[in-house]
PDB file of C-alpha atoms in Angstrom:
ATOM      1  CA  MET A   1      95.070  51.770 -74.737  1.00  0.00           C
ATOM      2  CA  ALA A   2      92.691  48.784 -74.746  1.00  0.00           C
ATOM      3  CA  ALA A   3      94.304  47.917 -71.479  1.00  0.00           C
ATOM      4  CA  LYS A   4      93.465  51.049 -70.442  1.00  0.00           C
ATOM      5  CA  THR A   5      89.898  50.858 -71.257  1.00  0.00           C
ATOM      6  CA  ALA A   6      89.253  47.522 -69.508  1.00  0.00           C
ATOM      7  CA  ALA A   7      91.128  48.469 -66.605  1.00  0.00           C
ATOM      8  CA  ALA A   8      88.421  51.244 -66.516  1.00  0.00           C
ATOM      9  CA  LYS A   9      85.618  49.086 -66.620  1.00  0.00           C
ATOM     10  CA  ASN A  10      86.861  46.949 -64.043  1.00  0.00           C
ATOM     11  CA  THR A  11      87.519  49.867 -62.104  1.00  0.00           C
ATOM     12  CA  ALA A  12      84.041  51.214 -62.955  1.00  0.00           C
ATOM     13  CA  GLU A  13      82.313  47.545 -62.336  1.00  0.00           C
ATOM     14  CA  GLY A  14      83.939  47.134 -59.386  1.00  0.00           C
ATOM     15  CA  MET A  15      82.726  50.782 -58.111  1.00  0.00           C
ATOM     16  CA  SER A  16      79.210  50.147 -59.186  1.00  0.00           C
ATOM     17  CA  GLU A  17      79.178  46.558 -57.346  1.00  0.00           C
ATOM     18  CA  ILE A  18      80.359  48.266 -53.766  1.00  0.00           C
ATOM     19  CA  ASP A  19      77.768  50.827 -54.724  1.00  0.00           C
ATOM     20  CA  ARG A  20      75.058  47.839 -54.893  1.00  0.00           C
ATOM     21  CA  LEU A  21      76.511  46.063 -51.457  1.00  0.00           C
ATOM     22  CA  LYS A  22      76.333  49.699 -49.594  1.00  0.00           C
ATOM     23  CA  GLN A  23      72.651  50.315 -51.249  1.00  0.00           C
ATOM     24  CA  GLU A  24      71.669  46.704 -49.822  1.00  0.00           C
ATOM     25  CA  GLN A  25      73.428  47.465 -46.415  1.00  0.00           C
ATOM     26  CA  GLN A  26      71.184  50.805 -46.529  1.00  0.00           C
ATOM     27  CA  GLN A  27      68.322  48.916 -47.130  1.00  0.00           C
ATOM     28  CA  GLN A  28      68.619  46.056 -44.451  1.00  0.00           C
ATOM     29  CA  GLN A  29      69.792  48.799 -42.102  1.00  0.00           C
ATOM     30  CA  LEU A  30      66.499  50.388 -42.899  1.00  0.00           C
ATOM     31  CA  LYS A  31      64.469  47.621 -42.786  1.00  0.00           C
ATOM     32  CA  LYS A  32      65.586  47.347 -39.407  1.00  0.00           C
ATOM     33  CA  LEU A  33      64.888  50.821 -38.628  1.00  0.00           C
ATOM     34  CA  LEU A  34      61.348  50.199 -39.627  1.00  0.00           C
ATOM     35  CA  LYS A  35      61.009  47.147 -38.300  1.00  0.00           C
ATOM     36  CA  LYS A  36      62.178  48.503 -34.978  1.00  0.00           C
ATOM     37  CA  SER A  37      59.933  51.421 -35.056  1.00  0.00           C
ATOM     38  CA  ALA A  38      56.526  48.983 -35.687  1.00  0.00           C
ATOM     39  CA  ASP A  39      57.340  47.049 -32.932  1.00  0.00           C
ATOM     40  CA  ILE A  40      57.740  50.356 -30.517  1.00  0.00           C
ATOM     41  CA  GLU A  41      54.471  51.768 -32.246  1.00  0.00           C
ATOM     42  CA  GLU A  42      53.112  48.153 -31.845  1.00  0.00           C
ATOM     43  CA  ARG A  43      53.912  48.234 -28.081  1.00  0.00           C
ATOM     44  CA  ASN A  44      52.605  52.052 -27.633  1.00  0.00           C
ATOM     45  CA  SER A  45      49.906  51.440 -29.236  1.00  0.00           C
ATOM     46  CA  LYS A  46      48.946  48.094 -26.994  1.00  0.00           C
ATOM     47  CA  HIS A  47      50.028  50.285 -24.075  1.00  0.00           C
ATOM     48  CA  ASN A  48      47.636  52.919 -25.267  1.00  0.00           C
ATOM     49  CA  LEU A  49      45.046  50.772 -25.717  1.00  0.00           C
ATOM     50  CA  ASN A  50      45.510  49.477 -22.008  1.00  0.00           C
ATOM     51  CA  LYS A  51      45.447  52.782 -20.815  1.00  0.00           C
ATOM     52  CA  ILE A  52      41.815  53.948 -22.585  1.00  0.00           C
ATOM     53  CA  GLN A  53      40.310  49.987 -21.641  1.00  0.00           C
ATOM     54  CA  GLU A  54      41.469  51.045 -18.044  1.00  0.00           C
ATOM     55  CA  SER A  55      39.845  54.483 -18.562  1.00  0.00           C
ATOM     56  CA  TRP A  56      36.875  53.119 -19.931  1.00  0.00           C
ATOM     57  CA  LEU A  57      36.460  49.970 -17.231  1.00  0.00           C
ATOM     58  CA  LYS A  58      36.397  53.043 -14.743  1.00  0.00           C
ATOM     59  CA  ILE A  59      34.028  55.363 -16.016  1.00  0.00           C
ATOM     60  CA  MET A  60      31.456  51.739 -16.610  1.00  0.00           C
ATOM     61  CA  ARG A  61      32.189  51.139 -13.138  1.00  0.00           C
ATOM     62  CA  SER A  62      31.533  54.534 -11.713  1.00  0.00           C
ATOM     63  CA  ALA A  63      27.796  54.135 -14.287  1.00  0.00           C
ATOM     64  CA  LYS A  64      27.678  51.109 -12.836  1.00  0.00           C
ATOM     65  CA  THR A  65      28.440  52.136  -9.103  1.00  0.00           C
ATOM     66  CA  LYS A  66      26.074  55.288  -9.503  1.00  0.00           C
ATOM     67  CA  GLN A  67      23.034  52.841 -11.063  1.00  0.00           C
ATOM     68  CA  LEU A  68      23.457  50.303  -7.996  1.00  0.00           C
ATOM     69  CA  LYS A  69      23.146  53.038  -5.254  1.00  0.00           C
ATOM     70  CA  LYS A  70      19.818  53.975  -7.487  1.00  0.00           C
ATOM     71  CA  GLU A  71      18.582  50.787  -7.188  1.00  0.00           C
ATOM     72  CA  VAL A  72      19.524  50.157  -3.656  1.00  0.00           C
ATOM     73  CA  GLU A  73      17.700  53.017  -2.629  1.00  0.00           C
ATOM     74  CA  ILE A  74      14.699  52.461  -4.669  1.00  0.00           C
ATOM     75  CA  VAL A  75      15.029  48.577  -2.925  1.00  0.00           C
ATOM     76  CA  SER A  76      15.561  50.070   0.653  1.00  0.00           C
ATOM     77  CA  GLN A  77      12.460  52.677   0.577  1.00  0.00           C
ATOM     78  CA  ASN A  78      10.728  49.451  -0.722  1.00  0.00           C
ATOM     79  CA  HIS A  79      11.892  47.401   2.192  1.00  0.00           C
ATOM     80  CA  GLU A  80      11.419  50.069   4.711  1.00  0.00           C
ATOM     81  CA  ARG A  81       7.559  50.594   3.209  1.00  0.00           C
ATOM     82  CA  ASP A  82       7.179  46.639   3.487  1.00  0.00           C
ATOM     83  CA  VAL A  83       8.533  46.914   7.057  1.00  0.00           C
ATOM     84  CA  ASP A  84       6.647  49.753   8.123  1.00  0.00           C
ATOM     85  CA  ARG A  85       3.577  47.519   6.356  1.00  0.00           C
ATOM     86  CA  LYS A  86       4.154  44.365   8.175  1.00  0.00           C
ATOM     87  CA  ASP A  87       4.763  46.199  11.621  1.00  0.00           C
ATOM     88  CA  ALA A  88       1.867  47.783  11.102  1.00  0.00           C
ATOM     89  CA  ILE A  89       0.192  44.191  10.653  1.00  0.00           C
ATOM     90  CA  LEU A  90       1.972  42.656  13.434  1.00  0.00           C
ATOM     91  CA  GLN A  91       0.750  45.536  16.018  1.00  0.00           C
ATOM     92  CA  MET A  92      -2.970  44.895  14.587  1.00  0.00           C
ATOM     93  CA  LEU A  93      -2.336  40.841  15.122  1.00  0.00           C
ATOM     94  CA  ASP A  94      -0.771  41.801  18.497  1.00  0.00           C
ATOM     95  CA  ARG A  95      -4.065  43.986  19.932  1.00  0.00           C
ATOM     96  CA  ASP A  96      -6.085  41.030  18.105  1.00  0.00           C
ATOM     97  CA  LEU A  97      -4.231  38.289  20.090  1.00  0.00           C
ATOM     98  CA  ASP A  98      -4.549  40.243  22.798  1.00  0.00           C
ATOM     99  CA  GLU A  99      -7.992  40.643  22.605  1.00  0.00           C
ATOM    100  CA  ALA A 100      -8.422  36.807  22.185  1.00  0.00           C
ATOM    101  CA  GLU A 101      -6.151  35.989  24.843  1.00  0.00           C
ATOM    102  CA  GLU A 102      -8.786  38.005  27.103  1.00  0.00           C
ATOM    103  CA  GLN A 103     -11.543  36.528  25.848  1.00  0.00           C
ATOM    104  CA  HIS A 104      -9.701  32.593  26.444  1.00  0.00           C
ATOM    105  CA  GLN A 105      -9.338  33.879  29.987  1.00  0.00           C
ATOM    106  CA  VAL A 106     -13.009  34.755  30.406  1.00  0.00           C
ATOM    107  CA  CYS A 107     -14.444  31.805  28.661  1.00  0.00           C
ATOM    108  CA  ILE A 108     -11.765  29.578  31.038  1.00  0.00           C
ATOM    109  CA  ARG A 109     -13.025  31.116  34.227  1.00  0.00           C
ATOM    110  CA  SER A 110     -16.869  30.816  33.039  1.00  0.00           C
ATOM    111  CA  HIS A 111     -15.598  27.193  32.521  1.00  0.00           C
ATOM    112  CA  LEU A 112     -14.058  26.407  35.501  1.00  0.00           C
ATOM    113  CA  LEU A 113     -17.318  28.000  37.288  1.00  0.00           C
ATOM    114  CA  ASN A 114     -19.285  25.662  35.608  1.00  0.00           C
ATOM    115  CA  ILE A 115     -17.222  23.249  35.496  1.00  0.00           C
ATOM    116  CA  ASP A 116     -17.274  23.364  39.805  1.00  0.00           C
ATOM    117  CA  LYS A 117     -20.766  23.826  39.768  1.00  0.00           C
ATOM    118  CA  LEU A 118     -21.568  20.255  38.011  1.00  0.00           C
ATOM    119  CA  LEU A 119     -18.827  18.392  40.492  1.00  0.00           C
ATOM    120  CA  GLU A 120     -21.171  20.073  43.528  1.00  0.00           C
ATOM    121  CA  ILE A 121     -23.712  18.528  41.382  1.00  0.00           C
ATOM    122  CA  GLN A 122     -22.040  15.552  40.350  1.00  0.00           C
ATOM    123  CA  ARG A 123     -21.195  15.106  44.535  1.00  0.00           C
ATOM    124  CA  THR A 124     -24.686  15.555  45.606  1.00  0.00           C
ATOM    125  CA  ARG A 125     -26.166  12.916  43.509  1.00  0.00           C
ATOM    126  CA  LEU A 126     -23.388  10.137  44.147  1.00  0.00           C
ATOM    127  CA  ALA A 127     -24.258  11.318  47.571  1.00  0.00           C
ATOM    128  CA  ALA A 128     -27.930  10.357  46.945  1.00  0.00           C
ATOM    129  CA  LEU A 129     -26.819   7.190  45.309  1.00  0.00           C
ATOM    130  CA  GLU A 130     -24.995   6.040  47.381  1.00  0.00           C
ATOM    131  CA  GLU A 131     -27.521   6.320  50.252  1.00  0.00           C
ATOM    132  CA  GLU A 132     -29.833   5.038  48.148  1.00  0.00           C
ATOM    133  CA  PHE A 133     -27.739   2.066  46.915  1.00  0.00           C
ATOM    134  CA  THR A 134     -26.901   1.092  50.948  1.00  0.00           C
ATOM    135  CA  ARG A 135     -30.550   1.134  51.512  1.00  0.00           C
ATOM    136  CA  ASP A 136     -31.242  -1.210  48.646  1.00  0.00           C
ATOM    137  CA  VAL A 137     -28.562  -3.375  49.589  1.00  0.00           C
ATOM    138  CA  ASN A 138     -30.006  -3.511  53.362  1.00  0.00           C
ATOM    139  CA  THR A 139     -33.399  -4.430  51.901  1.00  0.00           C
ATOM    140  CA  VAL A 140     -32.386  -7.440  49.256  1.00  0.00           C
ATOM    141  CA  SER A 141     -29.832  -8.758  51.778  1.00  0.00           C
ATOM    142  CA  GLU A 142     -32.565  -9.405  54.139  1.00  0.00           C
ATOM    143  CA  GLU A 143     -34.950 -10.701  51.045  1.00  0.00           C
ATOM    144  CA  PHE A 144     -32.030 -12.970  50.196  1.00  0.00           C
ATOM    145  CA  ARG A 145     -31.769 -14.122  54.025  1.00  0.00           C
ATOM    146  CA  LEU A 146     -35.562 -14.940  54.271  1.00  0.00           C
ATOM    147  CA  GLU A 147     -35.605 -16.378  50.812  1.00  0.00           C
ATOM    148  CA  ARG A 148     -32.548 -18.561  51.866  1.00  0.00           C
ATOM    149  CA  GLU A 149     -34.080 -19.807  54.827  1.00  0.00           C
ATOM    150  CA  GLU A 150     -37.346 -20.935  53.025  1.00  0.00           C
ATOM    151  CA  LEU A 151     -35.308 -22.985  50.469  1.00  0.00           C
ATOM    152  CA  ILE A 152     -33.316 -24.644  53.009  1.00  0.00           C
ATOM    153  CA  GLU A 153     -36.574 -25.484  54.748  1.00  0.00           C
ATOM    154  CA  TRP A 154     -37.946 -26.721  50.949  1.00  0.00           C
ATOM    155  CA  HIS A 155     -34.741 -28.894  50.339  1.00  0.00           C
ATOM    156  CA  THR A 156     -34.892 -30.546  53.533  1.00  0.00           C
ATOM    157  CA  ARG A 157     -38.781 -31.720  53.267  1.00  0.00           C
ATOM    158  CA  GLU A 158     -37.805 -32.294  49.410  1.00  0.00           C
ATOM    159  CA  LYS A 159     -34.914 -34.606  50.632  1.00  0.00           C
ATOM    160  CA  ARG A 160     -36.546 -36.366  53.206  1.00  0.00           C
ATOM    161  CA  GLU A 161     -39.959 -37.245  50.523  1.00  0.00           C
ATOM    162  CA  LEU A 162     -37.418 -38.249  47.739  1.00  0.00           C
ATOM    163  CA  THR A 163     -35.368 -40.606  50.292  1.00  0.00           C
ATOM    164  CA  ILE A 164     -38.404 -42.311  51.269  1.00  0.00           C
ATOM    165  CA  ILE A 165     -39.418 -42.864  47.306  1.00  0.00           C
ATOM    166  CA  LEU A 166     -36.313 -43.824  46.591  1.00  0.00           C
ATOM    167  CA  GLN A 167     -35.958 -46.485  49.540  1.00  0.00           C
ATOM    168  CA  GLN A 168     -39.905 -47.939  47.766  1.00  0.00           C
ATOM    169  CA  VAL A 169     -38.293 -47.582  44.332  1.00  0.00           C
ATOM    170  CA  GLN A 170     -35.329 -49.810  44.964  1.00  0.00           C
ATOM    171  CA  GLU A 171     -37.562 -52.149  46.903  1.00  0.00           C
ATOM    172  CA  GLU A 172     -39.760 -52.111  43.683  1.00  0.00           C
ATOM    173  CA  GLU A 173     -37.211 -52.498  41.304  1.00  0.00           C
ATOM    174  CA  ARG A 174     -35.474 -55.494  43.158  1.00  0.00           C
ATOM    175  CA  GLU A 175     -38.937 -57.432  42.681  1.00  0.00           C
ATOM    176  CA  ARG A 176     -39.246 -56.388  39.313  1.00  0.00           C
ATOM    177  CA  MET A 177     -35.674 -57.181  38.840  1.00  0.00           C
ATOM    178  CA  GLN A 178     -35.684 -61.318  40.015  1.00  0.00           C
ATOM    179  CA  LYS A 179     -39.088 -61.302  38.451  1.00  0.00           C
ATOM    180  CA  ASP A 180     -37.414 -60.020  34.778  1.00  0.00           C
ATOM    181  CA  GLY A 181     -34.618 -62.312  35.621  1.00  0.00           C
ATOM    182  CA  PHE A 182     -37.044 -65.218  34.973  1.00  0.00           C
ATOM    183  CA  ASP A 183     -38.797 -64.079  32.230  1.00  0.00           C
ATOM    184  CA  HIS A 184     -35.422 -63.156  30.310  1.00  0.00           C
ATOM    185  CA  GLN A 185     -34.172 -66.854  30.744  1.00  0.00           C
ATOM    186  CA  ALA A 186     -37.229 -68.442  29.523  1.00  0.00           C
ATOM    187  CA  THR A 187     -37.462 -65.863  26.472  1.00  0.00           C
ATOM    188  CA  PHE A 188     -33.578 -66.428  25.966  1.00  0.00           C
ATOM    189  CA  GLU A 189     -33.748 -70.208  25.486  1.00  0.00           C
ATOM    190  CA  MET A 190     -36.809 -69.861  22.870  1.00  0.00           C
ATOM    191  CA  ILE A 191     -35.078 -66.894  20.977  1.00  0.00           C
ATOM    192  CA  LYS A 192     -31.474 -69.177  20.608  1.00  0.00           C
ATOM    193  CA  ASN A 193     -33.687 -72.524  19.052  1.00  0.00           C
ATOM    194  CA  LYS A 194     -35.675 -69.941  17.068  1.00  0.00           C
ATOM    195  CA  ASN A 195     -31.994 -68.025  15.775  1.00  0.00           C
ATOM    196  CA  ILE A 196     -30.771 -71.662  15.272  1.00  0.00           C
ATOM    197  CA  GLU A 197     -33.092 -72.466  12.712  1.00  0.00           C
ATOM    198  CA  GLU A 198     -33.448 -69.238  11.303  1.00  0.00           C
ATOM    199  CA  ASP A 199     -29.757 -69.165  10.839  1.00  0.00           C
ATOM    200  CA  HIS A 200     -29.634 -72.345   9.075  1.00  0.00           C
ATOM    201  CA  GLN A 201     -32.680 -70.766   6.418  1.00  0.00           C
ATOM    202  CA  MET A 202     -30.949 -67.690   6.133  1.00  0.00           C
ATOM    203  CA  ARG A 203     -27.645 -69.427   5.437  1.00  0.00           C
ATOM    204  CA  SER A 204     -29.528 -71.971   2.301  1.00  0.00           C
ATOM    205  CA  HIS A 205     -30.824 -68.464   1.165  1.00  0.00           C
ATOM    206  CA  LEU A 206     -27.769 -66.597   1.184  1.00  0.00           C
ATOM    207  CA  GLU A 207     -25.536 -68.819  -0.787  1.00  0.00           C
ATOM    208  CA  GLU A 208     -28.447 -69.058  -3.308  1.00  0.00           C
ATOM    209  CA  LYS A 209     -28.316 -64.977  -3.603  1.00  0.00           C
ATOM    210  CA  ILE A 210     -24.638 -65.332  -3.588  1.00  0.00           C
ATOM    211  CA  GLU A 211     -24.658 -67.422  -6.751  1.00  0.00           C
ATOM    212  CA  ALA A 212     -27.402 -65.435  -8.284  1.00  0.00           C
ATOM    213  CA  MET A 213     -25.373 -62.337  -7.667  1.00  0.00           C
ATOM    214  CA  ARG A 214     -22.144 -63.711  -8.907  1.00  0.00           C
ATOM    215  CA  ASP A 215     -23.826 -64.366 -12.390  1.00  0.00           C
ATOM    216  CA  LYS A 216     -25.206 -61.333 -12.209  1.00  0.00           C
ATOM    217  CA  CYS A 217     -21.811 -59.578 -11.723  1.00  0.00           C
ATOM    218  CA  ASN A 218     -20.107 -61.489 -14.264  1.00  0.00           C
ATOM    219  CA  SER A 219     -22.516 -60.374 -16.712  1.00  0.00           C
ATOM    220  CA  HIS A 220     -22.247 -56.698 -15.375  1.00  0.00           C
ATOM    221  CA  LEU A 221     -18.729 -57.081 -15.871  1.00  0.00           C
ATOM    222  CA  LYS A 222     -18.762 -57.734 -19.574  1.00  0.00           C
ATOM    223  CA  THR A 223     -20.752 -55.294 -20.451  1.00  0.00           C
ATOM    224  CA  TYR A 224     -18.720 -52.746 -18.379  1.00  0.00           C
ATOM    225  CA  ARG A 225     -15.453 -53.610 -20.363  1.00  0.00           C
ATOM    226  CA  LEU A 226     -17.426 -53.621 -23.479  1.00  0.00           C
ATOM    227  CA  GLN A 227     -18.079 -49.903 -22.921  1.00  0.00           C
ATOM    228  CA  THR A 228     -15.491 -48.599 -21.489  1.00  0.00           C
ATOM    229  CA  GLN A 229     -13.367 -49.860 -24.301  1.00  0.00           C
ATOM    230  CA  GLN A 230     -15.867 -48.043 -26.686  1.00  0.00           C
ATOM    231  CA  HIS A 231     -15.471 -45.205 -24.514  1.00  0.00           C
ATOM    232  CA  SER A 232     -12.167 -45.210 -24.622  1.00  0.00           C
ATOM    233  CA  GLU A 233     -11.969 -44.987 -28.491  1.00  0.00           C
ATOM    234  CA  GLU A 234     -14.675 -42.290 -28.299  1.00  0.00           C
ATOM    235  CA  TYR A 235     -11.895 -40.476 -25.857  1.00  0.00           C
ATOM    236  CA  LYS A 236      -9.140 -40.807 -28.195  1.00  0.00           C
ATOM    237  CA  SER A 237     -11.127 -39.312 -31.134  1.00  0.00           C
ATOM    238  CA  CYS A 238     -12.182 -36.208 -28.899  1.00  0.00           C
ATOM    239  CA  LEU A 239      -9.053 -35.960 -27.683  1.00  0.00           C
ATOM    240  CA  ALA A 240      -7.643 -35.802 -31.414  1.00  0.00           C
ATOM    241  CA  GLU A 241     -10.605 -33.125 -32.249  1.00  0.00           C
ATOM    242  CA  ASP A 242      -9.939 -30.967 -29.074  1.00  0.00           C
ATOM    243  CA  ALA A 243      -6.315 -30.644 -29.856  1.00  0.00           C
ATOM    244  CA  ASP A 244      -7.476 -29.249 -33.690  1.00  0.00           C
ATOM    245  CA  LEU A 245     -10.012 -26.983 -32.482  1.00  0.00           C
ATOM    246  CA  SER A 246      -7.176 -25.910 -29.551  1.00  0.00           C
ATOM    247  CA  LYS A 247      -5.190 -25.411 -32.779  1.00  0.00           C
ATOM    248  CA  GLN A 248      -7.761 -23.086 -34.443  1.00  0.00           C
ATOM    249  CA  VAL A 249      -8.668 -21.372 -31.157  1.00  0.00           C
ATOM    250  CA  GLU A 250      -5.103 -20.140 -30.753  1.00  0.00           C
ATOM    251  CA  ARG A 251      -4.703 -18.922 -34.418  1.00  0.00           C
ATOM    252  CA  ARG A 252      -8.138 -17.313 -34.120  1.00  0.00           C
ATOM    253  CA  LEU A 253      -6.878 -15.724 -31.002  1.00  0.00           C
ATOM    254  CA  ARG A 254      -3.824 -14.557 -32.758  1.00  0.00           C
ATOM    255  CA  GLN A 255      -5.557 -12.787 -35.410  1.00  0.00           C
ATOM    256  CA  VAL A 256      -7.900 -11.350 -32.717  1.00  0.00           C
ATOM    257  CA  GLU A 257      -4.669  -9.700 -31.127  1.00  0.00           C
ATOM    258  CA  ARG A 258      -3.460  -8.806 -34.439  1.00  0.00           C
ATOM    259  CA  MET A 259      -6.797  -6.795 -35.483  1.00  0.00           C
ATOM    260  CA  GLN A 260      -6.935  -5.302 -31.704  1.00  0.00           C
ATOM    261  CA  ALA A 261      -3.598  -4.107 -32.368  1.00  0.00           C
ATOM    262  CA  GLN A 262      -4.354  -2.622 -35.912  1.00  0.00           C
ATOM    263  CA  ILE A 263      -7.382  -1.339 -34.035  1.00  0.00           C
ATOM    264  CA  GLN A 264      -5.404   0.747 -31.580  1.00  0.00           C
ATOM    265  CA  HIS A 265      -2.992   1.879 -34.277  1.00  0.00           C
ATOM    266  CA  TRP A 266      -5.649   3.622 -36.219  1.00  0.00           C
ATOM    267  CA  ARG A 267      -6.970   4.786 -33.439  1.00  0.00           C
ATOM    268  CA  MET A 268      -4.199   6.334 -32.403  1.00  0.00           C
ATOM    269  CA  LYS A 269      -3.722   7.460 -36.248  1.00  0.00           C
ATOM    270  CA  ILE A 270      -6.836   9.101 -36.011  1.00  0.00           C
ATOM    271  CA  HIS A 271      -6.626  10.758 -32.598  1.00  0.00           C
ATOM    272  CA  GLN A 272      -3.076  12.200 -33.925  1.00  0.00           C
ATOM    273  CA  ASN A 273      -4.912  13.342 -36.850  1.00  0.00           C
ATOM    274  CA  LYS A 274      -7.767  14.987 -34.906  1.00  0.00           C
ATOM    275  CA  GLN A 275      -4.526  16.686 -32.861  1.00  0.00           C
ATOM    276  CA  GLU A 276      -2.934  17.771 -35.501  1.00  0.00           C
ATOM    277  CA  CYS A 277      -6.077  19.349 -37.414  1.00  0.00           C
TER     278      CYS A 277
END
């Protein structure tokens, strides 16, 4: 009995294991089926969504096309009105241009007539001036010829008189030179003797002056050396004082620059505060 009970129990457990395996297989098949159905549904959803988007794009294209056609009609009408307005302006300008061209031609004809009249007047004046110039040239030529003859005659007479005077002057000059030669020789001898005597006197006098001047120069030289030494010492002290003053000036300049920078900084701040206010 116990063996039968154990066998029945084992048989029941085997049957339950088989049922469990069958259930798991069914569940796996069901999962696969559901997954396959979900994939099919997802593909269908994507396909339908694409169809909806395509249909919506067609509707939007149609609406946009209608809108653009209306805008094109409006722009076309505005363009036609602008073209008509500009055609009218061009026609008006063309008429003004024709009138201006006609006035220009009239002015040109009037100007050419006036120029012809002025040219005729100028030719008449030139002819009169040329005739007057020829008459004046003839008159001046005749006057020049008469004046030239008078000058030639006067020059000949003056030349003859000057030749006579020159001969007289040359004769007097020769006589005067002979007389001056004798006087010059006597004066030369007298001056020569006098110069020799004065030369001796001046030489002795100059030697005395040179000695006095040498003593005076030596005294001035000593004075100059003393003054130069004193001035050089004063110059060195001035140089040292100038260096100190230069340093002070540089410090003051740097202080001034810093103060100017601060003033500029505060001015900019005041300006910014005014702008902000």
